[in-house]
Amino acid sequence: MANVTVIGAQWGDEGKGKIVDWLSERADVVARFQGGHNAGHTLVVGEKVYKLSLLPSGIVRGTLSVIGNGVVLDPWHFRDEVAKLKSQGVEITPANLQIAETCPLILPFHRDLDGLREDASGAGKIGTTRRGIGPAYEDKVGRRAIRVCDLAHLDDLDLQIDRLTAHHDALRAGFGEAPIDRAQLMADLTEIAAFILPFVKPVWLTLNKAKSEGKRILFEGAQGTLLDIDHGTYPFVTSSNTVAGTAASGTGLGPNGAGFVLGIVKAYTTRVGSGPFPTEQENDVGQRLGERGHEFGTVTGRKRRCGWFDAVLVRQSVAVSGVTGIALTKLDVLDGFEELKICVGYKIGDQSFDYLPAHAQDQAKAEPIYESIAGWSETTAGARSWAELPAQAIKYIRRIEELIGCPVTLVSTSPERDDTILVRDPFAD
Ligand code: GDP
Ligand code: IMO
Ligand code: MG
């Protein structure tokens, strides 16, 4: 099975975009399967920096890219992102990009509701990207969504819009907002439909054909396992399943199509938004990691919270996603630290845990149990072979492998596409 499924194994921003871009040279199709334009995937190719939120990272190399049914799609954002990439020299046409007919749409009132709820939540806010992701998924599950295929049948939407407006107008009234303007909504949908429809295809069929022809499919996850709606630090999570299993349900390929599951793991830990983070360092260490790693959100520009590597969380992610191997990224950010710490367990009250308990209160109280390992003074930045890594950096990698119970497949040593060490080719497995 020559497919590869890439997922984030922490709280997102592990460097998935860079690794997907690097791997997409060997792929025939790249597929997004969940999330929406809450993602921010950065690709650095020479002097050029590409920031993708909704489009699969494979598009930058021109590889056939598909947006699966598990994604929630803001059609106006889609048009803007296509235009932005075009201005950077990336041509996006129906020949190299397909959108699943069954993707639910993110509409302007989803974005409104996301923001209104966040503003009203005070200290309890999630810290969402305010892009309407949660409200759009709620409407999907509530069977009220307008989907991409509806854009070809706008004259047949009355009942669906009745359902949607009945639901949203009640919520909006609670926030003192005006009801949805139906005429404006129809005008907006009519205007955008012409741009979207040429890209719309039965993506499940495209992927199944690719599979039967022995083509290589690369699945690109967004967010990370600790943001998964079921397995993450609920309620401080996103509204989709981010685990590898979603590659199947979010595209229509079937579970035996996932292939090699590649977990992307940052060599330390970051989180953007609210919620528990046991190894967070609100001190010089966190500051240094943030500065060296340029830890600012791609989508919102927010400063990311930083901390030590948490082997307990990554081990849990490896288990729930069935990770075959990991790509360890941003190793270079640790250059020059005299001592590194790795979390190997938690204390909550007088109890010890080798996993993160499910309840938010326990998660908030979890005190990390650390082991220390000497750092290295040499630079790993830009290393492209194992032989260029200092012995102590190799020790750090080996210890991580032991603690998480999973081998390292790739190591990334800078934002640049080719500053990547291949330990084992995931497509060859
Ligand atoms: P994603 O959401 O998982 O795709 O990750 P982001 O793109 O949001 O954040 C990762 C950031 O780290 C981006 O700015 C990348 O250019 C950068 N990056 C990726 N790999 C490395 C690496 O190995 N070293 C350094 N220093 N930066 C990296
Ligand atoms: P990539 O793909 C990091 C976080 C938000 C917030 C929570 C819910 O770049 O790794 P949402 O808007 O999804 O309802 O926000 O999830 N979040 C991310 N954090 N990387 C991401 O994507 C994220 N997408 C959402 O900060 O805490
Ligand atoms: Mg990101």
Short mmCIF file of C-alpha atoms and ligand atoms in Angstrom, two decimals:
data_model
loop_
_atom_site.label_atom_id
_atom_site.label_comp_id
_atom_site.label_asym_id
_atom_site.label_seq_id
_atom_site.Cartn_x
_atom_site.Cartn_y
_atom_site.Cartn_z
CA MET A 1 0.00 0.00 0.00
CA ALA A 2 1.89 3.03 -1.26
CA ASN A 3 -0.31 5.70 0.31
CA VAL A 4 0.75 8.00 3.17
CA THR A 5 -1.50 9.71 5.71
CA VAL A 6 0.04 12.73 7.42
CA ILE A 7 -1.45 13.85 10.74
CA GLY A 8 -0.40 16.28 13.46
CA ALA A 9 0.47 14.45 16.69
CA GLN A 10 0.34 17.45 19.06
CA TRP A 11 -1.79 20.64 19.09
CA GLY A 12 -1.28 21.56 15.42
CA ASP A 13 1.44 23.59 13.70
CA GLU A 14 3.90 20.70 13.87
CA GLY A 15 5.12 21.42 10.33
CA LYS A 16 2.64 19.28 8.39
CA GLY A 17 2.66 21.65 5.40
CA LYS A 18 6.43 21.44 4.95
CA ILE A 19 6.42 17.64 5.13
CA VAL A 20 3.38 17.23 2.84
CA ASP A 21 5.02 19.54 0.29
CA TRP A 22 8.25 17.54 0.49
CA LEU A 23 6.43 14.20 0.11
CA SER A 24 4.09 15.43 -2.62
CA GLU A 25 6.90 15.23 -5.16
CA ARG A 26 6.42 11.45 -4.98
CA ALA A 27 2.62 11.49 -4.77
CA ASP A 28 0.05 11.35 -7.58
CA VAL A 29 -2.79 12.88 -5.55
CA VAL A 30 -2.86 14.96 -2.35
CA ALA A 31 -6.09 15.03 -0.33
CA ARG A 32 -7.37 17.15 2.56
CA PHE A 33 -9.93 15.22 4.62
CA GLN A 34 -11.05 17.38 7.58
CA GLY A 35 -10.97 20.88 9.02
CA GLY A 36 -11.22 23.96 6.88
CA HIS A 37 -9.43 27.27 6.57
CA ASN A 38 -8.65 27.22 10.30
CA ALA A 39 -5.47 25.42 9.21
CA GLY A 40 -2.34 27.35 8.34
CA HIS A 41 0.32 25.35 6.52
CA THR A 42 3.56 27.11 5.63
CA LEU A 43 5.83 26.00 2.77
CA VAL A 44 9.21 27.59 2.15
CA VAL A 45 10.73 27.00 -1.26
CA GLY A 46 13.86 29.10 -1.77
CA GLU A 47 12.81 32.75 -1.51
CA LYS A 48 9.11 31.94 -1.74
CA VAL A 49 6.82 31.41 1.25
CA TYR A 50 3.39 29.92 0.64
CA LYS A 51 0.72 29.93 3.34
CA LEU A 52 -2.14 27.54 2.66
CA SER A 53 -5.27 27.27 4.77
CA LEU A 54 -7.79 25.35 2.73
CA LEU A 55 -5.93 24.10 -0.32
CA PRO A 56 -3.93 20.87 -0.09
CA SER A 57 -0.19 21.61 0.08
CA GLY A 58 0.45 19.43 -2.99
CA ILE A 59 -1.02 22.16 -5.19
CA VAL A 60 2.20 24.18 -5.01
CA ARG A 61 4.02 21.47 -7.00
CA GLY A 62 1.01 21.13 -9.32
CA THR A 63 0.17 17.63 -8.01
CA LEU A 64 -3.52 16.73 -8.41
CA SER A 65 -5.13 17.96 -5.20
CA VAL A 66 -8.54 17.16 -3.78
CA ILE A 67 -10.66 18.57 -0.97
CA GLY A 68 -12.57 15.67 0.57
CA ASN A 69 -16.10 15.58 1.95
CA GLY A 70 -14.82 15.84 5.56
CA VAL A 71 -13.68 19.42 4.96
CA VAL A 72 -15.94 22.42 5.64
CA LEU A 73 -15.53 24.86 2.79
CA ASP A 74 -15.85 28.64 2.83
CA PRO A 75 -16.34 29.31 -0.90
CA TRP A 76 -15.36 32.98 -0.69
CA HIS A 77 -12.18 32.11 1.16
CA PHE A 78 -11.52 29.43 -1.45
CA ARG A 79 -11.70 32.03 -4.22
CA ASP A 80 -9.37 34.38 -2.30
CA GLU A 81 -6.82 31.63 -1.62
CA VAL A 82 -6.83 30.58 -5.28
CA ALA A 83 -6.22 34.23 -6.26
CA LYS A 84 -3.44 34.64 -3.67
CA LEU A 85 -1.62 31.56 -4.94
CA LYS A 86 -2.08 32.65 -8.52
CA SER A 87 -0.32 35.92 -7.63
CA GLN A 88 2.58 33.72 -6.41
CA GLY A 89 2.69 31.84 -9.70
CA VAL A 90 0.63 28.76 -8.73
CA GLU A 91 -2.11 28.08 -11.31
CA ILE A 92 -5.16 26.38 -9.85
CA THR A 93 -7.68 24.98 -12.30
CA PRO A 94 -10.21 22.12 -12.35
CA ALA A 95 -7.43 20.07 -13.95
CA ASN A 96 -5.37 20.08 -10.76
CA LEU A 97 -7.93 20.73 -8.03
CA GLN A 98 -11.20 18.98 -7.17
CA ILE A 99 -13.74 19.70 -4.44
CA ALA A 100 -16.06 16.97 -3.12
CA GLU A 101 -19.72 17.50 -3.91
CA THR A 102 -20.67 16.75 -0.32
CA CYS A 103 -18.53 19.31 1.52
CA PRO A 104 -20.71 21.45 3.80
CA LEU A 105 -20.36 25.19 3.19
CA ILE A 106 -19.16 27.70 5.77
CA LEU A 107 -21.51 30.67 5.35
CA PRO A 108 -21.11 34.25 6.63
CA PHE A 109 -23.42 33.65 9.61
CA HIS A 110 -21.22 30.74 10.76
CA ARG A 111 -18.33 33.15 11.04
CA ASP A 112 -20.56 35.65 12.89
CA LEU A 113 -21.70 33.01 15.37
CA ASP A 114 -18.14 31.80 16.02
CA GLY A 115 -17.09 35.35 16.90
CA LEU A 116 -20.21 36.18 18.91
CA ARG A 117 -19.81 33.07 21.05
CA GLU A 118 -16.12 33.68 21.64
CA ASP A 119 -16.78 37.30 22.64
CA ALA A 120 -19.52 36.22 25.04
CA SER A 121 -17.47 33.46 26.68
CA GLY A 122 -15.07 35.56 28.76
CA ALA A 123 -12.51 33.38 30.51
CA GLY A 124 -14.16 30.23 29.12
CA LYS A 125 -13.44 31.01 25.51
CA ILE A 126 -11.88 28.34 23.31
CA GLY A 127 -9.67 30.76 21.40
CA THR A 128 -10.98 29.60 18.02
CA THR A 129 -9.76 30.97 14.71
CA ARG A 130 -13.22 32.66 14.39
CA ARG A 131 -13.62 31.27 10.90
CA GLY A 132 -16.94 29.55 11.48
CA ILE A 133 -15.56 26.02 11.63
CA GLY A 134 -17.49 24.84 14.71
CA PRO A 135 -20.88 26.30 13.65
CA ALA A 136 -20.51 24.82 10.13
CA TYR A 137 -19.82 21.33 11.50
CA GLU A 138 -22.78 21.72 13.88
CA ASP A 139 -25.06 22.36 10.90
CA LYS A 140 -23.62 19.36 9.05
CA VAL A 141 -24.40 17.03 11.95
CA GLY A 142 -27.74 18.79 12.51
CA ARG A 143 -28.65 17.99 8.87
CA ARG A 144 -29.18 21.66 8.07
CA ALA A 145 -26.04 22.35 6.05
CA ILE A 146 -25.94 23.73 2.54
CA ARG A 147 -23.44 21.59 0.69
CA VAL A 148 -21.28 22.21 -2.35
CA CYS A 149 -23.62 20.15 -4.58
CA ASP A 150 -26.50 22.46 -3.61
CA LEU A 151 -24.80 25.25 -5.53
CA ALA A 152 -25.97 23.51 -8.73
CA HIS A 153 -29.56 23.42 -7.44
CA LEU A 154 -30.10 26.83 -5.92
CA ASP A 155 -33.74 26.85 -7.00
CA ASP A 156 -34.37 23.83 -4.79
CA LEU A 157 -33.04 25.21 -1.51
CA ASP A 158 -36.13 26.72 0.10
CA LEU A 159 -36.79 23.99 2.67
CA GLN A 160 -33.12 23.76 3.61
CA ILE A 161 -32.91 27.50 4.07
CA ASP A 162 -36.08 27.42 6.20
CA ARG A 163 -34.39 24.91 8.49
CA LEU A 164 -31.16 26.89 8.61
CA THR A 165 -32.72 30.26 9.26
CA ALA A 166 -35.12 28.91 11.91
CA HIS A 167 -32.09 27.58 13.79
CA HIS A 168 -29.73 30.50 13.28
CA ASP A 169 -32.24 33.33 13.69
CA ALA A 170 -33.10 32.03 17.17
CA LEU A 171 -29.41 31.98 18.08
CA ARG A 172 -28.80 35.39 16.54
CA ALA A 173 -31.75 36.88 18.43
CA GLY A 174 -30.13 35.69 21.65
CA PHE A 175 -27.08 37.77 20.78
CA GLY A 176 -29.22 40.77 19.73
CA GLU A 177 -28.31 40.24 16.06
CA ALA A 178 -30.62 40.79 13.07
CA PRO A 179 -32.08 37.70 11.35
CA ILE A 180 -30.37 36.26 8.27
CA ASP A 181 -31.14 38.22 5.11
CA ARG A 182 -32.39 35.40 2.85
CA ALA A 183 -32.31 37.46 -0.33
CA GLN A 184 -28.71 38.49 0.33
CA LEU A 185 -27.75 34.88 1.12
CA MET A 186 -29.25 33.66 -2.17
CA ALA A 187 -27.56 36.47 -4.10
CA ASP A 188 -24.20 35.63 -2.48
CA LEU A 189 -24.58 31.91 -3.21
CA THR A 190 -25.61 32.57 -6.81
CA GLU A 191 -22.61 34.82 -7.32
CA ILE A 192 -20.05 32.36 -5.90
CA ALA A 193 -21.59 29.21 -7.47
CA ALA A 194 -20.19 30.01 -10.90
CA PHE A 195 -16.64 30.09 -9.52
CA ILE A 196 -16.93 26.90 -7.42
CA LEU A 197 -18.90 24.54 -9.68
CA PRO A 198 -16.18 23.81 -12.26
CA PHE A 199 -14.04 22.33 -9.45
CA VAL A 200 -16.78 20.09 -8.08
CA LYS A 201 -16.33 16.34 -8.66
CA PRO A 202 -17.16 13.00 -7.01
CA VAL A 203 -13.84 12.99 -5.15
CA TRP A 204 -14.51 9.53 -3.68
CA LEU A 205 -14.57 8.23 -7.26
CA THR A 206 -11.38 10.04 -8.26
CA LEU A 207 -9.59 8.53 -5.26
CA ASN A 208 -10.96 5.04 -5.76
CA LYS A 209 -9.86 5.13 -9.41
CA ALA A 210 -6.43 6.36 -8.38
CA LYS A 211 -6.23 3.52 -5.87
CA SER A 212 -7.20 0.87 -8.41
CA GLU A 213 -4.61 2.22 -10.84
CA GLY A 214 -1.92 1.83 -8.14
CA LYS A 215 -1.37 5.58 -7.82
CA ARG A 216 0.12 7.09 -4.68
CA ILE A 217 -2.27 9.09 -2.53
CA LEU A 218 -1.00 11.45 0.15
CA PHE A 219 -3.55 12.50 2.78
CA GLU A 220 -2.92 15.83 4.48
CA GLY A 221 -4.36 16.20 7.97
CA ALA A 222 -5.00 19.57 9.55
CA GLN A 223 -4.76 20.52 13.25
CA GLY A 224 -3.45 17.80 15.57
CA THR A 225 -4.54 14.82 17.65
CA LEU A 226 -4.83 16.83 20.87
CA LEU A 227 -7.32 19.09 19.05
CA ASP A 228 -9.45 16.10 17.93
CA ILE A 229 -13.12 16.44 18.91
CA ASP A 230 -13.07 12.96 20.58
CA HIS A 231 -9.45 12.38 21.54
CA GLY A 232 -8.28 15.92 22.29
CA THR A 233 -8.36 18.21 25.31
CA TYR A 234 -12.14 18.73 25.11
CA PRO A 235 -13.73 21.28 25.07
CA PHE A 236 -10.55 23.12 23.99
CA VAL A 237 -10.45 21.37 20.63
CA THR A 238 -11.54 21.90 17.05
CA SER A 239 -14.84 20.50 15.75
CA SER A 240 -13.55 17.66 13.59
CA ASN A 241 -11.81 14.33 14.04
CA THR A 242 -8.16 14.98 13.28
CA VAL A 243 -6.94 11.40 13.76
CA ALA A 244 -5.70 9.31 10.83
CA GLY A 245 -8.91 7.26 10.67
CA THR A 246 -10.68 10.34 9.30
CA ALA A 247 -8.68 10.10 6.07
CA ALA A 248 -11.08 7.31 5.11
CA SER A 249 -14.41 8.81 6.17
CA GLY A 250 -13.39 12.30 5.09
CA THR A 251 -12.69 11.28 1.48
CA GLY A 252 -14.62 8.07 0.79
CA LEU A 253 -11.65 5.82 0.17
CA GLY A 254 -12.11 3.21 2.89
CA PRO A 255 -9.88 2.40 5.86
CA ASN A 256 -7.45 0.19 3.95
CA GLY A 257 -6.41 3.20 1.85
CA ALA A 258 -4.65 5.13 4.60
CA GLY A 259 -1.32 3.35 4.06
CA PHE A 260 1.66 4.55 6.10
CA VAL A 261 0.49 6.81 8.92
CA LEU A 262 3.07 9.55 9.38
CA GLY A 263 2.68 11.52 12.61
CA ILE A 264 4.22 14.98 12.46
CA VAL A 265 5.86 15.81 15.77
CA LYS A 266 7.59 19.03 16.78
CA ALA A 267 10.77 18.48 18.81
CA TYR A 268 9.13 20.53 21.62
CA THR A 269 5.48 21.46 22.20
CA THR A 270 3.32 24.43 21.21
CA ARG A 271 -0.34 25.31 21.46
CA VAL A 272 -2.34 28.29 20.21
CA GLY A 273 -5.64 29.10 21.89
CA SER A 274 -6.91 28.17 25.36
CA GLY A 275 -6.77 24.86 27.21
CA PRO A 276 -4.52 22.66 29.29
CA PHE A 277 -0.83 22.35 28.39
CA PRO A 278 1.09 20.48 31.11
CA THR A 279 4.63 21.20 29.86
CA GLU A 280 4.03 24.90 29.06
CA GLN A 281 6.97 27.12 30.03
CA GLU A 282 5.81 30.62 30.91
CA ASN A 283 9.41 31.68 31.48
CA ASP A 284 12.72 32.21 29.67
CA VAL A 285 12.60 28.71 28.18
CA GLY A 286 9.17 29.30 26.61
CA GLN A 287 10.29 32.71 25.40
CA ARG A 288 13.41 31.25 23.80
CA LEU A 289 11.53 28.43 22.09
CA GLY A 290 8.98 30.94 20.74
CA GLU A 291 11.65 33.29 19.43
CA ARG A 292 13.90 30.64 17.90
CA GLY A 293 10.91 28.77 16.43
CA HIS A 294 9.07 31.93 15.24
CA GLU A 295 6.02 30.61 17.01
CA PHE A 296 3.25 32.88 15.78
CA GLY A 297 0.00 31.50 14.34
CA THR A 298 -0.17 31.39 10.53
CA VAL A 299 -3.91 32.12 10.50
CA THR A 300 -4.46 34.52 13.39
CA GLY A 301 -0.94 35.84 14.07
CA ARG A 302 -1.39 34.92 17.75
CA LYS A 303 1.68 34.08 19.80
CA ARG A 304 1.88 30.32 20.30
CA ARG A 305 2.35 28.98 23.83
CA CYS A 306 5.59 26.95 24.09
CA GLY A 307 6.92 24.17 26.30
CA TRP A 308 9.03 21.04 26.61
CA PHE A 309 8.48 17.87 24.61
CA ASP A 310 5.65 15.80 26.08
CA ALA A 311 6.29 12.13 25.34
CA VAL A 312 3.11 11.07 27.14
CA LEU A 313 0.90 13.05 24.77
CA VAL A 314 2.74 11.95 21.65
CA ARG A 315 2.62 8.29 22.76
CA GLN A 316 -1.15 8.70 23.15
CA SER A 317 -1.41 10.28 19.68
CA VAL A 318 0.63 7.47 18.17
CA ALA A 319 -1.82 5.00 19.70
CA VAL A 320 -5.10 6.68 18.71
CA SER A 321 -3.99 7.35 15.14
CA GLY A 322 -2.12 4.08 14.60
CA VAL A 323 1.02 6.02 13.65
CA THR A 324 3.57 3.95 11.71
CA GLY A 325 6.44 6.43 11.95
CA ILE A 326 7.01 10.06 12.85
CA ALA A 327 8.55 13.09 11.18
CA LEU A 328 10.39 15.03 13.89
CA THR A 329 10.40 18.73 12.99
CA LYS A 330 12.10 21.91 14.23
CA LEU A 331 15.00 20.03 15.81
CA ASP A 332 17.16 23.08 14.98
CA VAL A 333 15.13 25.22 17.39
CA LEU A 334 16.68 23.24 20.26
CA ASP A 335 20.28 24.04 19.17
CA GLY A 336 22.23 25.66 21.99
CA PHE A 337 20.05 24.54 24.92
CA GLU A 338 22.36 23.22 27.65
CA GLU A 339 19.69 20.93 29.05
CA LEU A 340 16.46 19.61 27.55
CA LYS A 341 13.52 18.21 29.45
CA ILE A 342 11.09 15.53 28.32
CA CYS A 343 7.81 14.83 30.09
CA VAL A 344 7.51 11.10 30.84
CA GLY A 345 4.43 11.03 33.08
CA TYR A 346 2.06 13.17 35.16
CA LYS A 347 1.23 13.59 38.82
CA ILE A 348 -2.33 14.60 39.63
CA GLY A 349 -2.68 14.95 43.38
CA ASP A 350 -0.94 11.85 44.76
CA GLN A 351 -1.70 9.71 41.70
CA SER A 352 0.70 9.04 38.82
CA PHE A 353 -0.46 8.74 35.20
CA ASP A 354 1.23 7.47 32.06
CA TYR A 355 -1.54 8.97 29.89
CA LEU A 356 -3.59 12.16 29.94
CA PRO A 357 -6.87 11.61 31.79
CA ALA A 358 -10.01 12.73 29.97
CA HIS A 359 -11.47 15.33 32.31
CA ALA A 360 -10.51 18.97 31.73
CA GLN A 361 -9.97 19.56 35.44
CA ASP A 362 -7.54 16.65 35.76
CA GLN A 363 -5.77 17.81 32.61
CA ALA A 364 -5.42 21.31 34.05
CA LYS A 365 -3.94 19.89 37.27
CA ALA A 366 -1.52 17.47 35.59
CA GLU A 367 2.01 18.14 36.83
CA PRO A 368 4.65 16.84 34.42
CA ILE A 369 7.26 14.36 35.59
CA TYR A 370 10.41 15.25 33.67
CA GLU A 371 13.61 13.54 32.76
CA SER A 372 16.56 15.66 31.68
CA ILE A 373 18.92 15.09 28.83
CA ALA A 374 21.97 17.12 27.87
CA GLY A 375 21.54 19.44 24.88
CA TRP A 376 24.08 20.18 22.14
CA SER A 377 26.06 23.30 21.29
CA GLU A 378 26.55 22.50 17.58
CA THR A 379 24.00 23.55 14.95
CA THR A 380 21.58 21.14 13.31
CA ALA A 381 19.99 23.89 11.17
CA GLY A 382 19.94 22.90 7.53
CA ALA A 383 21.24 19.36 8.13
CA ARG A 384 20.26 17.03 5.29
CA SER A 385 21.84 13.80 6.46
CA TRP A 386 21.94 11.82 9.67
CA ALA A 387 25.74 12.13 9.67
CA GLU A 388 25.45 15.91 10.07
CA LEU A 389 23.61 15.60 13.38
CA PRO A 390 25.57 16.00 16.63
CA ALA A 391 25.74 12.85 18.78
CA GLN A 392 23.67 14.45 21.51
CA ALA A 393 20.87 15.38 19.07
CA ILE A 394 20.80 11.74 17.94
CA LYS A 395 20.53 10.69 21.60
CA TYR A 396 17.56 13.04 22.03
CA ILE A 397 15.85 11.53 18.94
CA ARG A 398 16.54 7.96 20.10
CA ARG A 399 15.12 8.70 23.55
CA ILE A 400 11.96 10.15 22.00
CA GLU A 401 11.57 7.03 19.84
CA GLU A 402 11.86 4.84 22.94
CA LEU A 403 9.39 6.86 24.97
CA ILE A 404 6.70 7.14 22.29
CA GLY A 405 7.19 3.60 20.99
CA CYS A 406 7.47 4.66 17.35
CA PRO A 407 10.40 5.14 14.94
CA VAL A 408 11.53 8.39 13.34
CA THR A 409 11.01 8.36 9.57
CA LEU A 410 11.99 11.92 8.68
CA VAL A 411 13.77 14.74 10.50
CA SER A 412 13.26 18.40 9.56
CA THR A 413 15.98 20.92 10.34
CA SER A 414 14.71 24.21 8.89
CA PRO A 415 11.60 25.65 7.20
CA GLU A 416 13.18 25.12 3.77
CA ARG A 417 11.72 22.27 1.69
CA ASP A 418 14.95 20.33 1.20
CA ASP A 419 16.38 20.67 4.70
CA THR A 420 14.94 17.28 5.47
CA ILE A 421 16.58 14.00 6.47
CA LEU A 422 15.00 10.86 5.08
CA VAL A 423 15.49 7.95 7.48
CA ARG A 424 12.94 5.59 5.91
CA ASP A 425 10.76 6.30 2.87
CA PRO A 426 7.11 6.14 3.97
CA PHE A 427 5.95 5.56 0.38
CA ALA A 428 8.21 2.51 0.09
CA ASP A 429 6.50 0.64 2.94
P1 GDP B 1 1.49 23.10 10.10
O1 GDP B 1 0.23 23.81 10.49
O2 GDP B 1 1.65 21.81 10.81
O3 GDP B 1 1.68 22.97 8.61
O4 GDP B 1 2.68 24.03 10.62
P2 GDP B 1 2.80 25.62 10.42
O5 GDP B 1 3.20 25.89 9.03
O6 GDP B 1 1.61 26.32 10.97
O7 GDP B 1 3.96 25.94 11.45
C1 GDP B 1 5.23 25.38 11.34
C2 GDP B 1 6.24 26.52 11.16
O8 GDP B 1 7.53 26.02 11.35
C3 GDP B 1 6.21 27.13 9.77
O9 GDP B 1 6.56 28.49 9.87
C4 GDP B 1 7.31 26.35 9.04
O10 GDP B 1 7.91 27.09 7.99
C5 GDP B 1 8.30 26.14 10.15
N1 GDP B 1 9.08 24.91 10.08
C6 GDP B 1 8.70 23.69 9.60
N2 GDP B 1 9.68 22.78 9.79
C7 GDP B 1 10.68 23.44 10.41
C8 GDP B 1 11.97 23.05 10.91
O11 GDP B 1 12.38 21.90 10.83
N3 GDP B 1 12.74 24.03 11.50
C9 GDP B 1 12.30 25.32 11.63
N4 GDP B 1 13.10 26.19 12.23
N5 GDP B 1 11.09 25.71 11.18
C10 GDP B 1 10.31 24.78 10.59
P1 IMO B 2 -2.92 23.61 11.57
O1 IMO B 2 -3.52 22.72 10.50
C1 IMO B 2 -3.13 25.06 15.64
C2 IMO B 2 -7.11 25.63 17.36
C3 IMO B 2 -7.55 27.05 17.66
C4 IMO B 2 -8.42 26.79 18.88
C5 IMO B 2 -9.11 25.47 18.53
C6 IMO B 2 -10.49 25.62 17.92
O2 IMO B 2 -2.25 24.82 11.07
O3 IMO B 2 -2.09 22.79 12.49
P2 IMO B 2 -11.38 26.33 15.50
O4 IMO B 2 -11.25 27.62 14.76
O5 IMO B 2 -10.84 25.14 14.80
O6 IMO B 2 -12.77 26.10 16.01
O7 IMO B 2 -10.46 26.54 16.83
O8 IMO B 2 -8.26 24.83 17.59
N1 IMO B 2 -6.68 25.39 15.96
C7 IMO B 2 -5.41 25.23 15.60
N2 IMO B 2 -4.26 25.31 16.33
N3 IMO B 2 -3.08 24.73 14.35
C8 IMO B 2 -4.21 24.61 13.63
O9 IMO B 2 -4.22 24.14 12.36
C9 IMO B 2 -5.44 24.91 14.23
N4 IMO B 2 -6.73 24.93 13.80
C10 IMO B 2 -7.48 25.21 14.89
O10 IMO B 2 -6.45 27.87 17.97
O11 IMO B 2 -7.62 26.56 20.01
MG MG B 3 -0.40 25.67 11.17
#
